[in-house]
mmCIF file of C-alpha atoms in Angstrom:
data_model
loop_
_atom_site.group_PDB
_atom_site.id
_atom_site.type_symbol
_atom_site.label_atom_id
_atom_site.label_comp_id
_atom_site.label_asym_id
_atom_site.label_seq_id
_atom_site.Cartn_x
_atom_site.Cartn_y
_atom_site.Cartn_z
ATOM 1 C CA MET G 25 -39.733 -17.355 -68.351
ATOM 2 C CA GLY G 26 -41.641 -18.426 -65.260
ATOM 3 C CA SER G 27 -40.230 -21.942 -65.441
ATOM 4 C CA ILE G 28 -36.690 -20.622 -65.648
ATOM 5 C CA SER G 29 -37.101 -18.497 -62.510
ATOM 6 C CA ASN G 30 -38.664 -21.466 -60.682
ATOM 7 C CA ARG G 31 -35.676 -23.621 -61.572
ATOM 8 C CA MET G 32 -33.305 -20.916 -60.325
ATOM 9 C CA MET G 33 -35.212 -20.672 -57.040
ATOM 10 C CA MET G 34 -35.065 -24.460 -56.612
ATOM 11 C CA MET G 35 -31.340 -24.445 -57.334
ATOM 12 C CA ARG G 36 -30.707 -21.619 -54.877
ATOM 13 C CA CYS G 37 -32.573 -23.468 -52.169
ATOM 14 C CA SER G 38 -30.825 -26.664 -53.006
ATOM 15 C CA PHE G 39 -27.405 -24.989 -52.903
ATOM 16 C CA LYS G 40 -28.216 -23.662 -49.441
ATOM 17 C CA GLN G 41 -29.472 -27.025 -48.323
ATOM 18 C CA ILE G 42 -26.412 -28.775 -49.724
ATOM 19 C CA THR G 43 -24.142 -26.327 -47.903
ATOM 20 C CA VAL G 44 -25.900 -26.890 -44.605
ATOM 21 C CA LEU G 45 -25.824 -30.675 -45.083
ATOM 22 C CA LEU G 46 -22.150 -30.550 -45.947
ATOM 23 C CA CYS G 47 -21.345 -28.523 -42.798
ATOM 24 C CA VAL G 48 -23.340 -30.982 -40.623
ATOM 25 C CA PHE G 49 -21.520 -33.914 -42.228
ATOM 26 C CA ASN G 50 -18.140 -32.241 -41.580
ATOM 27 C CA VAL G 51 -18.985 -31.670 -37.931
ATOM 28 C CA LEU G 52 -20.065 -35.308 -37.492
ATOM 29 C CA ALA G 53 -16.896 -36.512 -39.201
ATOM 30 C CA ILE G 54 -14.725 -34.423 -36.872
ATOM 31 C CA LEU G 55 -16.543 -35.741 -33.823
ATOM 32 C CA LEU G 56 -16.066 -39.337 -34.944
ATOM 33 C CA LEU G 57 -12.398 -38.759 -35.604
ATOM 34 C CA LEU G 58 -11.880 -37.175 -32.188
ATOM 35 C CA GLN G 59 -13.648 -40.112 -30.552
ATOM 36 C CA SER G 60 -11.551 -42.655 -32.395
ATOM 37 C CA ILE G 61 -8.329 -40.813 -31.489
ATOM 38 C CA LEU G 62 -9.095 -40.148 -27.816
ATOM 39 C CA SER G 63 -10.946 -43.298 -26.805
ATOM 40 C CA PRO G 64 -7.870 -45.607 -26.887
ATOM 41 C CA LEU G 65 -6.041 -43.221 -24.548
ATOM 42 C CA PHE G 66 -8.791 -43.409 -21.934
ATOM 43 C CA GLU G 67 -9.228 -47.142 -22.368
ATOM 44 C CA ARG G 68 -5.506 -47.733 -21.956
ATOM 45 C CA HIS G 69 -5.345 -45.597 -18.814
ATOM 46 C CA ALA G 70 -8.340 -47.355 -17.250
ATOM 47 C CA SER G 71 -7.137 -50.791 -18.268
ATOM 48 C CA GLN G 72 -3.673 -50.254 -16.793
ATOM 49 C CA GLN G 73 -5.054 -49.548 -13.357
ATOM 50 C CA SER G 74 -7.476 -52.443 -13.301
ATOM 51 C CA HIS G 75 -5.143 -55.112 -14.756
ATOM 52 C CA LEU G 76 -2.164 -54.589 -12.396
ATOM 53 C CA PRO G 77 -1.647 -57.377 -9.887
ATOM 54 C CA PRO G 78 -1.755 -56.440 -6.173
ATOM 55 C CA GLU G 79 1.974 -57.096 -5.691
ATOM 56 C CA GLN G 80 2.826 -54.650 -8.430
ATOM 57 C CA LEU G 81 0.470 -52.031 -6.945
ATOM 58 C CA LYS G 82 2.172 -52.517 -3.570
ATOM 59 C CA TYR G 83 5.583 -52.145 -5.193
ATOM 60 C CA ILE G 84 4.455 -48.888 -6.908
ATOM 61 C CA LYS G 85 3.151 -47.475 -3.610
ATOM 62 C CA GLU G 86 6.369 -48.321 -1.815
ATOM 63 C CA ALA G 87 8.409 -46.685 -4.569
ATOM 64 C CA GLU G 88 6.334 -43.496 -4.248
ATOM 65 C CA GLU G 89 6.800 -43.498 -0.471
ATOM 66 C CA ILE G 90 10.550 -43.925 -0.834
ATOM 67 C CA ARG G 91 10.697 -41.106 -3.390
ATOM 68 C CA ARG G 92 8.748 -38.823 -1.065
ATOM 69 C CA ALA G 93 10.972 -39.747 1.869
ATOM 70 C CA MET G 94 14.094 -38.914 -0.158
ATOM 71 C CA GLU G 95 12.843 -35.405 -0.972
ATOM 72 C CA PRO G 96 14.896 -32.768 0.863
ATOM 73 C CA VAL G 97 11.926 -31.161 2.612
ATOM 74 C CA ASP G 98 14.053 -29.050 4.961
ATOM 75 C CA LEU G 99 16.143 -27.809 2.096
ATOM 76 C CA ILE G 100 13.037 -26.884 0.103
ATOM 77 C CA LYS G 101 11.635 -24.965 3.066
ATOM 78 C CA ARG G 102 14.922 -23.126 3.571
ATOM 79 C CA VAL G 103 15.058 -22.191 -0.121
ATOM 80 C CA LYS G 104 11.541 -20.789 0.111
ATOM 81 C CA GLN G 105 12.545 -18.777 3.188
ATOM 82 C CA ILE G 106 15.575 -17.390 1.415
ATOM 83 C CA GLN G 107 13.457 -16.429 -1.568
ATOM 84 C CA LEU G 108 11.023 -14.638 0.718
ATOM 85 C CA GLU G 109 13.886 -12.827 2.424
ATOM 86 C CA LEU G 110 15.280 -11.737 -0.920
ATOM 87 C CA GLU G 111 11.889 -10.515 -2.031
ATOM 88 C CA SER G 112 11.477 -8.535 1.193
ATOM 89 C CA GLY G 113 15.064 -7.244 0.704
ATOM 90 C CA VAL G 114 14.116 -5.950 -2.710
ATOM 91 C CA GLN G 115 11.078 -4.270 -1.201
ATOM 92 C CA SER G 116 13.182 -2.730 1.565
ATOM 93 C CA GLN G 117 15.657 -1.428 -1.016
ATOM 94 C CA SER G 118 12.804 0.202 -2.941
ATOM 95 C CA GLN G 119 11.551 1.647 0.341
ATOM 96 C CA LYS G 120 15.045 2.973 1.086
ATOM 97 C CA GLU G 121 15.155 4.580 -2.347
ATOM 98 C CA ILE G 122 11.753 6.183 -1.754
ATOM 99 C CA SER G 123 12.894 7.540 1.616
ATOM 100 C CA ARG G 124 16.092 8.904 0.031
ATOM 101 C CA GLN G 125 14.013 10.640 -2.611
ATOM 102 C CA LYS G 126 11.754 12.100 0.084
ATOM 103 C CA GLN G 127 14.810 13.320 1.997
ATOM 104 C CA ALA G 128 16.263 14.850 -1.141
ATOM 105 C CA THR G 129 13.046 16.714 -1.928
ATOM 106 C CA GLU G 130 12.788 17.906 1.687
ATOM 107 C CA LEU G 131 16.376 19.135 1.565
ATOM 108 C CA SER G 132 15.802 20.981 -1.680
ATOM 109 C CA LYS G 133 12.700 22.633 -0.191
ATOM 110 C CA ARG G 134 14.698 23.694 2.864
ATOM 111 C CA LEU G 135 17.410 25.145 0.648
ATOM 112 C CA THR G 136 14.874 27.116 -1.408
ATOM 113 C CA ASP G 137 13.225 28.361 1.807
ATOM 114 C CA LEU G 138 16.657 29.272 3.182
ATOM 115 C CA ARG G 139 17.545 31.126 0.004
ATOM 116 C CA SER G 140 14.289 33.010 -0.009
ATOM 117 C CA SER G 141 14.682 33.911 3.673
ATOM 118 C CA SER G 142 18.330 34.930 3.126
ATOM 119 C CA ASP G 143 17.219 36.966 0.116
ATOM 120 C CA GLN G 144 14.632 38.651 2.299
ATOM 121 C CA LYS G 145 17.249 39.346 4.980
ATOM 122 C CA ALA G 146 19.631 40.735 2.392
ATOM 123 C CA LEU G 147 16.843 42.899 1.012
ATOM 124 C CA GLU G 148 16.031 44.200 4.495
ATOM 125 C CA GLU G 149 19.703 45.042 5.135
ATOM 126 C CA TRP G 150 19.915 46.792 1.757
ATOM 127 C CA ARG G 151 16.840 48.832 2.602
ATOM 128 C CA LYS G 152 18.252 49.775 5.997
ATOM 129 C CA ARG G 153 21.561 50.855 4.440
ATOM 130 C CA LYS G 154 19.694 52.805 1.783
ATOM 131 C CA ILE G 155 17.608 54.545 4.464
ATOM 132 C CA GLU G 156 20.755 55.311 6.516
ATOM 133 C CA ARG G 157 22.439 56.788 3.449
ATOM 134 C CA ALA G 158 19.348 58.780 2.685
ATOM 135 C CA LYS G 159 19.273 60.079 6.280
ATOM 136 C CA LYS G 160 22.963 60.996 6.076
ATOM 137 C CA ARG G 161 22.334 62.928 2.854
ATOM 138 C CA GLU G 162 19.323 64.797 4.190
ATOM 139 C CA PRO G 163 21.239 66.987 6.636
ATOM 140 C CA THR G 164 23.788 67.832 4.035
ATOM 141 C CA ASN G 165 21.116 68.538 1.467
ATOM 142 C CA ILE G 166 19.154 70.646 3.907
ATOM 143 C CA GLY G 167 22.233 72.629 4.830
ATOM 144 C CA THR G 168 23.081 73.395 1.203
ATOM 145 C CA ASN G 169 19.543 74.354 0.410
ATOM 146 C CA ALA G 170 19.265 76.833 3.265
#
């Protein structure tokens, strides 16, 4: 039985070792594939710049200068200005909306204050009338009681 358990231990270790070796092999294979795929791109890019004759390089530079000269720089600047104006216009509209909301809340507060003050005034008038009626009744009540 001891030899069987030793064999199992050796197989377990060997399975672990094989798994690790397989993972390392896969990583190396991926690195080699990436190198083989990407290296021609870099070599081509470097070789194109070094193998061009000076006349062709001059022609390329002139073409780039002509292209840059043909760009409508003023138009691009004006478009950017218009975009900034529109963005600020959107902000001013939101600010207008906020001020309108503030004015509406202020107006509603004033109306509630006015209503409460008018209610207080009405209550005071009612009390005065009630007192006047009570005063008018007192002499008649006093006269009938006597």
